[in-house]
Coordinates of C-alpha atoms in Angstrom, one line a residue:
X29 CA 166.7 140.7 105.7
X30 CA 163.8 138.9 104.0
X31 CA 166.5 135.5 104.1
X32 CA 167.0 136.1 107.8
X33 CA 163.1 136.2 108.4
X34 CA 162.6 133.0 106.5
X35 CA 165.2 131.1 108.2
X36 CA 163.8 132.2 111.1
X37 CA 159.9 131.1 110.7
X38 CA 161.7 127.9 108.8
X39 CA 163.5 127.0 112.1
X40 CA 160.4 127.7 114.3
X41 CA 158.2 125.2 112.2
X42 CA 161.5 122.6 112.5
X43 CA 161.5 123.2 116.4
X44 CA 158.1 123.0 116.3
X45 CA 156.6 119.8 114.1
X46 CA 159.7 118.3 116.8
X47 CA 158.2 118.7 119.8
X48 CA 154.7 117.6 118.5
X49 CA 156.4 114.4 117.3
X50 CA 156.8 113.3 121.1
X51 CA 153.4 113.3 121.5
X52 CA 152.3 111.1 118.8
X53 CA 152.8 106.9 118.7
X54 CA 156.1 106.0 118.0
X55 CA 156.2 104.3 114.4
X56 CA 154.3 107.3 113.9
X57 CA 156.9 110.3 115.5
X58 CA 159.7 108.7 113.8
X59 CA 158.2 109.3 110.2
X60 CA 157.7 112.5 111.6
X61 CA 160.7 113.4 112.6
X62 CA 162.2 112.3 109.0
X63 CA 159.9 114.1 107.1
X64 CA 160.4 117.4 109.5
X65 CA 164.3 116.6 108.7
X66 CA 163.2 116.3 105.1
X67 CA 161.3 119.3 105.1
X68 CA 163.5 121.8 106.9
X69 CA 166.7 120.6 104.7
X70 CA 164.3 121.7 101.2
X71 CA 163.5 124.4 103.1
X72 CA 166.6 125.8 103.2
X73 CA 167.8 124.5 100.0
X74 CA 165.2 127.1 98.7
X75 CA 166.3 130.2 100.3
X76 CA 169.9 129.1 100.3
X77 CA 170.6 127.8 97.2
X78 CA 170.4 124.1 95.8
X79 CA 174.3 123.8 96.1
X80 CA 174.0 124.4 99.8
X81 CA 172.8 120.4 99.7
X82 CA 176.1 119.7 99.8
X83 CA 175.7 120.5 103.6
X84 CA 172.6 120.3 104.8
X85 CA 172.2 117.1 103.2
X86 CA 174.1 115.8 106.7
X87 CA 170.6 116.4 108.2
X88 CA 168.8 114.0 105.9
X89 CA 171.4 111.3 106.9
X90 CA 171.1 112.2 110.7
X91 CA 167.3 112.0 110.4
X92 CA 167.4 108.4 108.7
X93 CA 170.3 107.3 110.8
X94 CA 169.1 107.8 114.1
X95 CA 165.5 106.3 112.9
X96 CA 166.5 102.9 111.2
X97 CA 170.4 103.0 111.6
X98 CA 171.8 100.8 109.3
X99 CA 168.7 100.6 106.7
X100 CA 168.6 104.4 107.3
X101 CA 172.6 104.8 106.4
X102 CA 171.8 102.6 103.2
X103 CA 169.1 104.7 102.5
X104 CA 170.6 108.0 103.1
X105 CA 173.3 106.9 101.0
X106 CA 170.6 106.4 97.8
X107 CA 169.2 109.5 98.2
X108 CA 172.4 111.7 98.5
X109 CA 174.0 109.5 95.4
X110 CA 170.8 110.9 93.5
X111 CA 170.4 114.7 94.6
X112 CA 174.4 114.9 94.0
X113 CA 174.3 113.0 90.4
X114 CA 171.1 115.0 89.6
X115 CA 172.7 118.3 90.6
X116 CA 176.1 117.5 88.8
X117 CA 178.2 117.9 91.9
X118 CA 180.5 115.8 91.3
X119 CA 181.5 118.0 88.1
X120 CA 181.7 121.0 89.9
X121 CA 183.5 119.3 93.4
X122 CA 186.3 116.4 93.9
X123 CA 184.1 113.5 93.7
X124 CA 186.0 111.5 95.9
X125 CA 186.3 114.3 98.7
X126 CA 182.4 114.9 97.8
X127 CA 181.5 110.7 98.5
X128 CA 184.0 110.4 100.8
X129 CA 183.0 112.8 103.4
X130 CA 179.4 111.4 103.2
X131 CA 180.4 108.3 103.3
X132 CA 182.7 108.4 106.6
X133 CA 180.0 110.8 108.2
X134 CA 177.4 107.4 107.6
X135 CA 179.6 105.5 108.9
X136 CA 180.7 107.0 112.3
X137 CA 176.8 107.9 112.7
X138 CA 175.6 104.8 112.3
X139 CA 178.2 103.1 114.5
X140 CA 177.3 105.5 117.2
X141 CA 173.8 105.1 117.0
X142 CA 174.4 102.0 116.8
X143 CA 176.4 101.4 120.0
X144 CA 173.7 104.0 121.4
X145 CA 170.9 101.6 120.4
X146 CA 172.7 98.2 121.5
X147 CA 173.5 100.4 125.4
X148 CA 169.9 101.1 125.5
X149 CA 168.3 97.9 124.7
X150 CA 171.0 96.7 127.5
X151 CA 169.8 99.2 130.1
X152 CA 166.1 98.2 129.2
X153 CA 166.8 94.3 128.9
X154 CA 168.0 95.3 132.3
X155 CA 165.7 97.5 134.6
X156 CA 163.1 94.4 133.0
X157 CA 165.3 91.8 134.9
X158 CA 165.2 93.9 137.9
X159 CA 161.6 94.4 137.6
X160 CA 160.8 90.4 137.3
X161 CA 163.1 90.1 139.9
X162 CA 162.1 92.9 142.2
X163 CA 158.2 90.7 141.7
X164 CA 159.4 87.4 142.2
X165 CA 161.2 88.5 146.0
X166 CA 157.4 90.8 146.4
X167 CA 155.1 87.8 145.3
X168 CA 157.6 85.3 147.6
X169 CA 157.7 87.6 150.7
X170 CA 154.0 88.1 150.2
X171 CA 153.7 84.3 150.3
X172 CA 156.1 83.4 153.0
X173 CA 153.9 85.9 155.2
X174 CA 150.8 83.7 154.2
X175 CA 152.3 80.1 154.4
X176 CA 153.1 81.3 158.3
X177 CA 149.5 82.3 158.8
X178 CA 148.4 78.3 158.9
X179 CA 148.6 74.5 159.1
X180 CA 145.6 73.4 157.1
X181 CA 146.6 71.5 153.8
X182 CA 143.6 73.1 151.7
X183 CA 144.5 76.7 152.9
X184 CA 148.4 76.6 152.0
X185 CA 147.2 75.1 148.5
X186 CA 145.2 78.1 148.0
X187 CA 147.8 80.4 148.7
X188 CA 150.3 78.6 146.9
X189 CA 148.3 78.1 144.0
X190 CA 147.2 82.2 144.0
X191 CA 150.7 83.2 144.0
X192 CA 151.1 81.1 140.7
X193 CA 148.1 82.1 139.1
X194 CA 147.4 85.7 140.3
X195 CA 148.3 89.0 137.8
X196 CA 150.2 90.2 140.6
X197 CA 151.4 87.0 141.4
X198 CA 153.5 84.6 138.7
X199 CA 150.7 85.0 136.2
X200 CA 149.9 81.8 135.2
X201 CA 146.4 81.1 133.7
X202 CA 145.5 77.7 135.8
X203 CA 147.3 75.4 138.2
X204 CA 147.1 72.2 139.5
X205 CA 148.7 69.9 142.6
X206 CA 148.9 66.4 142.8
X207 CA 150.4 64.9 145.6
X208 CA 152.4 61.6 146.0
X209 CA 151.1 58.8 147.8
X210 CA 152.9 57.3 150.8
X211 CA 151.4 53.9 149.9
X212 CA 152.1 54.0 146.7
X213 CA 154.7 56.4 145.7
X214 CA 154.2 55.6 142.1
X215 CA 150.9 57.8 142.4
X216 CA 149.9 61.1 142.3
X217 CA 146.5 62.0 143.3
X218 CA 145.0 65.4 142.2
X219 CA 144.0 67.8 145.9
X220 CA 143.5 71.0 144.4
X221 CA 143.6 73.2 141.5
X222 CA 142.9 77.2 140.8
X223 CA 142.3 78.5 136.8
X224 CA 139.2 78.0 134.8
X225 CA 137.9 74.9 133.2
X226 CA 137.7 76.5 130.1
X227 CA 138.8 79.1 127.9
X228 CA 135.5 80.6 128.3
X229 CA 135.4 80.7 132.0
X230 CA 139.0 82.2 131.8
X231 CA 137.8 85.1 130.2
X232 CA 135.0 86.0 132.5
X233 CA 137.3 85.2 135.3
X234 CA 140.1 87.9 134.0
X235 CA 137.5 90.7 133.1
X236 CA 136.4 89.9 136.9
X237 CA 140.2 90.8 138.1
X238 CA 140.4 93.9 135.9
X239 CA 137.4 95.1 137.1
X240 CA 138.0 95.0 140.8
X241 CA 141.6 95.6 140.4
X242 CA 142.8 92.6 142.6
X243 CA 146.3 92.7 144.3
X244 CA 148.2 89.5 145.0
X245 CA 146.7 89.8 149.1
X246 CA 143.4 90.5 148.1
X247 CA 143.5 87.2 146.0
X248 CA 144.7 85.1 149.2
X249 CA 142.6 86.5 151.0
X250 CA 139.6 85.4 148.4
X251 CA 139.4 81.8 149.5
X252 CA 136.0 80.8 149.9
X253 CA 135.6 82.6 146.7
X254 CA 138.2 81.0 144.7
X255 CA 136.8 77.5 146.2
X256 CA 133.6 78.5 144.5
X257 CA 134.6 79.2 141.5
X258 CA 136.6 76.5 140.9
X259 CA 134.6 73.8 142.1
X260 CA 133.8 72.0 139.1
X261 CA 138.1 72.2 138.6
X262 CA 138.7 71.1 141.6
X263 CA 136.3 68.1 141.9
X264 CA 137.9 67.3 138.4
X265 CA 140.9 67.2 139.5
X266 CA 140.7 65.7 142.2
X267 CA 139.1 62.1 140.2
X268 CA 142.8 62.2 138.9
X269 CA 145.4 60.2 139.1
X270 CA 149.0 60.5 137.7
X271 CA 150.7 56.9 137.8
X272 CA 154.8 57.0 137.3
X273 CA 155.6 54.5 134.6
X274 CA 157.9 54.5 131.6
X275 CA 155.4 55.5 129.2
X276 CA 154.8 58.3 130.8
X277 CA 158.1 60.6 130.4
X278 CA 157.1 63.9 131.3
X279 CA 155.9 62.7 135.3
X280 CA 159.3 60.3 135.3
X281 CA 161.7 63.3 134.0
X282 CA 160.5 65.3 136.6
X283 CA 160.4 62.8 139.7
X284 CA 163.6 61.2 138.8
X285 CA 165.3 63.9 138.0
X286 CA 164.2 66.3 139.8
X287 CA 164.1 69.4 137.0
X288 CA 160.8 71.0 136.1
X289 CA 159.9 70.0 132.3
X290 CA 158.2 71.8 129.9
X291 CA 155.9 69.6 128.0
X292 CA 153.0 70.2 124.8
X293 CA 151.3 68.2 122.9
X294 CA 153.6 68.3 119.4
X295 CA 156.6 66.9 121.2
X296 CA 155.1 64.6 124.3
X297 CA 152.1 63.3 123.2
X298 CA 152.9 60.0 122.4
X299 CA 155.9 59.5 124.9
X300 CA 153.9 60.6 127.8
X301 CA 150.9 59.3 128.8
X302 CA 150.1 62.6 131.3
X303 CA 150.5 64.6 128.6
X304 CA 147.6 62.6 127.0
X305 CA 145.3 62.9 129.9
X306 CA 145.9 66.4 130.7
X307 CA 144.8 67.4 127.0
X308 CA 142.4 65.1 126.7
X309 CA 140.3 66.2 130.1
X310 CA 142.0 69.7 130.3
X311 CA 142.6 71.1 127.3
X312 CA 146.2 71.1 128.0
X313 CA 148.5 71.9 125.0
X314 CA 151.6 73.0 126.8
X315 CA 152.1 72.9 130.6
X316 CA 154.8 73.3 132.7
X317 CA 155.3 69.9 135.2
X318 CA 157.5 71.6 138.4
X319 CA 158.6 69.2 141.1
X320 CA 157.6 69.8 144.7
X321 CA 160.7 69.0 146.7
X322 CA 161.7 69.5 150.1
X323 CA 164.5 67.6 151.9
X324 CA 165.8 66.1 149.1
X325 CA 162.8 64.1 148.4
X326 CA 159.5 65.0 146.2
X327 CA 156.2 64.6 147.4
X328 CA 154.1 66.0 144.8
X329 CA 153.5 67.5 141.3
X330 CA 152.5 70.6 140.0
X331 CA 151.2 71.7 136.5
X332 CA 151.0 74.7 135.1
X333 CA 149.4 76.2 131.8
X334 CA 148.2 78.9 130.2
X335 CA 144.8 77.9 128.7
X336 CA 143.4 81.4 127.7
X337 CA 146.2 83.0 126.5
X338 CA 147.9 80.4 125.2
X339 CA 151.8 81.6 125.9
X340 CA 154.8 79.6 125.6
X341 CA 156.9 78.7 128.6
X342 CA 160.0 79.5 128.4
X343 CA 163.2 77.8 131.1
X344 CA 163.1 81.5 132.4
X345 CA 159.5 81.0 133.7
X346 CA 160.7 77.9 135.1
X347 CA 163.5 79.7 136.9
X348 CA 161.0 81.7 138.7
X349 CA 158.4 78.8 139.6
X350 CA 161.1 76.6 141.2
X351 CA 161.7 78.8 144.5
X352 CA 158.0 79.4 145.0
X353 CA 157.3 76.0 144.4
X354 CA 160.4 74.7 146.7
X355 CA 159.0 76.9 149.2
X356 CA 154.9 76.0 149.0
X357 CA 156.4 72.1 149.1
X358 CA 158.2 72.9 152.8
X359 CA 154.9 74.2 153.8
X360 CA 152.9 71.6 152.3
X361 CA 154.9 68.6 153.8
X362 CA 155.0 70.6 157.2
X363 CA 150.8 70.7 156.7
X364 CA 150.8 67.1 156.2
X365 CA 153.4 66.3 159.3
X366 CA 151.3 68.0 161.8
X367 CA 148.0 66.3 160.5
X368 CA 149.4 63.4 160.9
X369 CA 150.5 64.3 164.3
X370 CA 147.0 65.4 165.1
X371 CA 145.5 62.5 163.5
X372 CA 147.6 60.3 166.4
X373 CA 146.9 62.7 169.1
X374 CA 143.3 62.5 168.3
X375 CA 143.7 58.5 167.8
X376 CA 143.2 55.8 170.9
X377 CA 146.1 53.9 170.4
X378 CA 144.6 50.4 171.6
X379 CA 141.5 50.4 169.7
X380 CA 141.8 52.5 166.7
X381 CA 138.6 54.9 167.5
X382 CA 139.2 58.5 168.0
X383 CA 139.8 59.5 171.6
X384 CA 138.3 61.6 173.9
X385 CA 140.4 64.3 173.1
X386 CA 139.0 64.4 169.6
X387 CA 135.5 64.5 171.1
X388 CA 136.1 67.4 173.1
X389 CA 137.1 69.3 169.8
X390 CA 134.5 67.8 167.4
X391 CA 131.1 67.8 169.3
X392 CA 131.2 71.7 169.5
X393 CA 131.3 72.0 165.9
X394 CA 128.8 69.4 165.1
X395 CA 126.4 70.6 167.8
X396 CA 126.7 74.2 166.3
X397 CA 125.8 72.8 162.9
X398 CA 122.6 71.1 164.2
X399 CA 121.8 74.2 166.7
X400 CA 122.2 76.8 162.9
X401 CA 120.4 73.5 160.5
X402 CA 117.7 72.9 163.4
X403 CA 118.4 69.3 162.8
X404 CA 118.5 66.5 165.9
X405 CA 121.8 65.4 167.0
X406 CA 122.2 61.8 169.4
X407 CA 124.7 61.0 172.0
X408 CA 124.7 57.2 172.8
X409 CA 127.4 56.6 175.9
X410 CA 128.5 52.6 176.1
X411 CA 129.6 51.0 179.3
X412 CA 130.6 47.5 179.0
X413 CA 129.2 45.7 181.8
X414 CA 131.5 43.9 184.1
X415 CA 134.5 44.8 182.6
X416 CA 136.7 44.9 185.7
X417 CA 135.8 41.2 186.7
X418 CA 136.6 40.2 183.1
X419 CA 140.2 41.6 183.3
X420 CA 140.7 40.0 187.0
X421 CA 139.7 36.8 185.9
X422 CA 141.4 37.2 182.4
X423 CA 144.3 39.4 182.6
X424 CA 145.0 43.0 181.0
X425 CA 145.6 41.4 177.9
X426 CA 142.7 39.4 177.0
X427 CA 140.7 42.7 178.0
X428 CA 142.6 44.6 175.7
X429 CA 141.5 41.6 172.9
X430 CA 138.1 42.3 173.7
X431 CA 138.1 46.5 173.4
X432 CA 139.4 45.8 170.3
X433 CA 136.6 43.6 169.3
X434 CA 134.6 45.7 170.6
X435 CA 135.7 49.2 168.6
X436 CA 135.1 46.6 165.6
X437 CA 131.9 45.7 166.1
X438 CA 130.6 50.1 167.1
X439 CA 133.1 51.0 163.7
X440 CA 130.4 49.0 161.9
X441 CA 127.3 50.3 163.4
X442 CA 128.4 53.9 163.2
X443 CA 126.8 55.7 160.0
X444 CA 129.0 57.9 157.6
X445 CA 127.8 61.2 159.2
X446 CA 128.8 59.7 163.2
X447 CA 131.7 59.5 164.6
X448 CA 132.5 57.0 167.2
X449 CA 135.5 57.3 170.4
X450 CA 136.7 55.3 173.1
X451 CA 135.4 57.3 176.1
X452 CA 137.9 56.1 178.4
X453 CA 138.4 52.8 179.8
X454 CA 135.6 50.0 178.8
X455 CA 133.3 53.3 178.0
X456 CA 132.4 54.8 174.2
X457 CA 130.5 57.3 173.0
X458 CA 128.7 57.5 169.5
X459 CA 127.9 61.1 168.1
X460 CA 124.6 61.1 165.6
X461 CA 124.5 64.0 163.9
X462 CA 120.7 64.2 161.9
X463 CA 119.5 61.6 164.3
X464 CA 116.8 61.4 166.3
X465 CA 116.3 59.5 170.0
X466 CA 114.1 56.6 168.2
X467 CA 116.7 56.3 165.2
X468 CA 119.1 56.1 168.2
X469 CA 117.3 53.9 170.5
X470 CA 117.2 51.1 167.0
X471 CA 120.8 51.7 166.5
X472 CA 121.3 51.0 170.0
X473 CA 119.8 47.9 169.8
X474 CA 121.4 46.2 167.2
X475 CA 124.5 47.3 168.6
X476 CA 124.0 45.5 172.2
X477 CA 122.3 42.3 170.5
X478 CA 125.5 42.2 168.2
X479 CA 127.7 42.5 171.2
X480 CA 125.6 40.3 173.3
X481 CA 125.5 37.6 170.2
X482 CA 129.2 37.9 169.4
X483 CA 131.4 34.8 170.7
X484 CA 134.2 36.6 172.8
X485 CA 136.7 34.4 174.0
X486 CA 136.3 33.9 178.1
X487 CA 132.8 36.0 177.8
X488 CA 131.0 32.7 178.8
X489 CA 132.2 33.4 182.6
X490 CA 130.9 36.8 182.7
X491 CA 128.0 37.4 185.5
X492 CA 125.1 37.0 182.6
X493 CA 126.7 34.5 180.5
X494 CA 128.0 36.5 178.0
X495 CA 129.5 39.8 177.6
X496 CA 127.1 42.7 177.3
X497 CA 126.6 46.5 177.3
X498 CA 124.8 49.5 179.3
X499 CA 123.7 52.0 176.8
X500 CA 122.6 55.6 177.8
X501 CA 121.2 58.0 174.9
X502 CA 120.2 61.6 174.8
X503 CA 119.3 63.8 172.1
X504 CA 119.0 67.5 171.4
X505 CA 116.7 69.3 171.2
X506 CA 114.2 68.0 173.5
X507 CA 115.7 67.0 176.8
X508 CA 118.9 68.6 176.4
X509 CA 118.8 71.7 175.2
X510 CA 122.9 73.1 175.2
X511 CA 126.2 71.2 174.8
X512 CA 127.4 71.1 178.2
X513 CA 124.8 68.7 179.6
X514 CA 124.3 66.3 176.6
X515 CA 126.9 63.7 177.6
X516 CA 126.4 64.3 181.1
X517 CA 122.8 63.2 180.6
X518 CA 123.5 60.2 178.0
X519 CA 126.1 59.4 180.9
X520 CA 123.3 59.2 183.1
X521 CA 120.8 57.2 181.0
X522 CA 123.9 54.3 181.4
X523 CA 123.5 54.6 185.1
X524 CA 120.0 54.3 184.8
X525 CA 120.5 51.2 182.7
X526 CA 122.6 49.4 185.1
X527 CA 120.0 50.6 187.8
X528 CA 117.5 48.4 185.4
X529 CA 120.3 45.5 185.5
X530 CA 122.3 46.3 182.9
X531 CA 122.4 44.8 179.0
X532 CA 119.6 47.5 178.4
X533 CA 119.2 50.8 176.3
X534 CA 117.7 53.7 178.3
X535 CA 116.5 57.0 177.1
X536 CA 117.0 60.0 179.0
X537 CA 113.8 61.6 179.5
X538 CA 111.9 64.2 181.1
X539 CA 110.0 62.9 184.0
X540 CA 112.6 61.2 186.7
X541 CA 115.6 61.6 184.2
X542 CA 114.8 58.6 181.8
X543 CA 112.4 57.0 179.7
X544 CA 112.6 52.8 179.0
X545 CA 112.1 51.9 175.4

């Protein structure tokens, strides 16, 4: 009875110690479960007899085999050759039934655990493909949605770049693009770039994301933000230029080929010449170069590294970037198509000058700037006088000639901050932004001396001898005080001026609709 009440309590503290090892590390629940297999089999030895080894020394072997496998079936091995020499068993039992029973029990646990262990790193090798997969379709769907949401380059670069760089994203410390040029398609010149500068930065920047908990929308969302962070990046990168050459065999692998490249500085710094740079100005010591292809052709670069934590690409990673990258490069060129579409919608074809259109679309903006700054913004309207004799006694043509000269001579009076259009016809219009009416009324001036001065061809038969302009300003605040009626009043100041006998500059002003300067 007292053998049946010990086995008992011995089995409790076995069931026991077994459930506690779930709870513990793992390194540290396998020793546990050994030494509970250890314990429990001396345990029983005790009350049973030190012959009854001969059995329960299968549990020692389970416990060793189903921890370490095959070092625990060499192991188990050991130990049972030493309890069975050191308790004479093989004088008292057939030694080769003894060795061979414990010997074919090893071996049919250990290849079962074995193909156990090999199924279950397959099922987890597994559900972690899915995973990365199941992410890659989540971070491209979330980007697809994005990409539809605009047409501006620097906002598709952002999300592009996010999707690469973000935790919930690809996960790639910092990224850069550089886009080809259609000049000179041996170039690359950097546009924009998200990732810290430095190692430093990086880590501030991830303890940021931890602590606010960021998803993949949240970052896209975070424009503005991102831009200030990485200004100093940005500006960086964009000063850089990647030139195509044969010393440079990372960028010419890529473009020529077609294939992203993975590229450090042990391998590629002396065959590659943007492997150089980037290390040199970025700190680059491995960096994944991806191609930015769309119909067949590439129109851009983009490079990828991990400068804070430093890991190792792998042609995996590179598997992954490719459709993201294929798909950000569609957008991209799409971006680029419809500026350039706007750019000649926006464009007088004759002269070069932006159109009217264009200044339907910018003045609003600049006069909201001035309105929020509190800053004076100018409106000069420029009539050329006699035009329509010039083109009867002329022809189209030669008038034509002479707008063009004319666009010439305003593209060189108009300051960095202005923006000049053709108006419509032989009319143009100057926009000033941070000028006032007497900055306005000496720009004016040299620009109807210089047009007065310049030697037109068939100007000489003009009504004053020469060609010459009627030039109408107005400036807010002051006289004008709202967008609507600023050109409309520089419009006026021109009539005024050809009231006066044209080849003058007139002010609008307060009393009778003008002031003469």
């Amino acid at each position: 009875m007292s053998i049946l009440i010990a086995l008992s309590i011995i089995f409790f503290i076995f069931i026991f110690i077994h459930a506690i090892r779930f709870l513990l590390p793992e390194k540290l629940g396998r020793l546990l479960f050994i030494a509970n297999y250890l314990l429990f089999t001396l345990s029983l030895s005790y009350w049973l007899g030190f012959e009854s080894l001969i059995w329960t020394s299968f549990l020692i072997s389970f416990a060793l085999i189903s921890s370490f496998v095959w070092k625990g079936a060499l192991l188990s091995l050991i130990i049972l050759f030493a309890i069975f020499t050191i308790g004479d068993f093989h004088l008292t039992y057939n030694p080769f039934f003894l060795y061979g029973t414990h010997i074919l029990y090893t071996l049919i646990l250990v290849t079962l655990f074995h193909y156990m262990n090999h199924q279950t790193k397959s099922r987890r090798n597994m559900r972690s493909f899915f995973y990365r997969q199941s992410k890659n379709l989540h971070v491209l769907r979330e980007v697809s949605l994005a990409l539809q949401s605009t047409l501006q380059q620097h906002k598709l670069m952002h999300i592009f770049l996010t999707a690469v760089t973000a935790g919930y994203g690809l996960g790639f410390n910092r990224a850069m693009i550089f886009i080809r040029s259609e000049s000179d398609p041996d170039r690359f010149s950097g546009r924009a770039a998200i990732g810290p500068l430095s190692i430093e930065e990086g880590h501030v920047i991830w303890e940021n994301v931890v602590s606010q908990r960021l998803t993949l929308r949240d970052f896209i969302k975070l424009q503005k933000e991102a831009e200030e962070n990485d200004q100093a990046l940005n500006a960086k990168v964009r000063e850089t230029l990647l030139q195509l050459s044969d010393k440079s065999e990372g960028l010419q692998h890529v473009v020529e080929k077609r294939d992203p490249m993975i590229l450090n500085e042990t391998d590629h710094y002396d065959s590659c010449s943007m492997m150089r740079m980037m290390k040199s100005q970025f700190g680059v010591t491995e960096m994944a170069a991806v191609p930015l292809l769309t119909r067949g052709k590439v129109i851009g670069i983009m490079l990828i590294d991990n400068i804070v934590d430093r890991k190792s690409f792998t042609y995996e990673d590179l598997d992954n970037i490719m459709p993201l990258a294929t798909q950000g490069a569609m957008a991209v060129e799409n971006a680029m198509l419809y500026e350039q579409t706007q750019d000649l919608v926006m464009t007088d074809g004759l002269t070069g000058l932006r159109n009217k259109r264009y200044l339907e679309d910018a003045i609003p903006l600049l006069f909201e700037r001035s309105v929020k700054q509190n800053t004076s913004i100018s409106v000069l309207m420029i009539d050329l006088d006699y035009f329509k004799s010039f083109n009867d006694t002329h022809g189209h043509l030669m008038g034509d000639e002479i707008l063009i000269q004319v666009a010439r001579i305003l593209s060189d009076h108009t300051p960095i901050q202005g923006v000049c259009v053709r108006f419509g016809g032989e009319e143009f219009a100057m926009i000033l932004p941070g000028t006032g009416d007497k900055e306005a009324n000496i720009l004016a001036e040299s620009i109807r001396q210089d047009i007065a001065n310049h030697p037109f061809e068939g100007a000489e038969q003009q009504p004053l001898g020469h060609l010459s302009t009627s030039i109408g300003i107005c400036t807010y605040p002051g006289v004008s005080n709202s967008l609507d009626d600023l050109i409309d009043k520089a419009d006026q100041a021109v009539y005024r001026s050809k009231d006066r006998g044209r080849n003058c500059v007139t002010i609008y002003g307060d009393d009778r609709g003008e002031e003469d300067l």
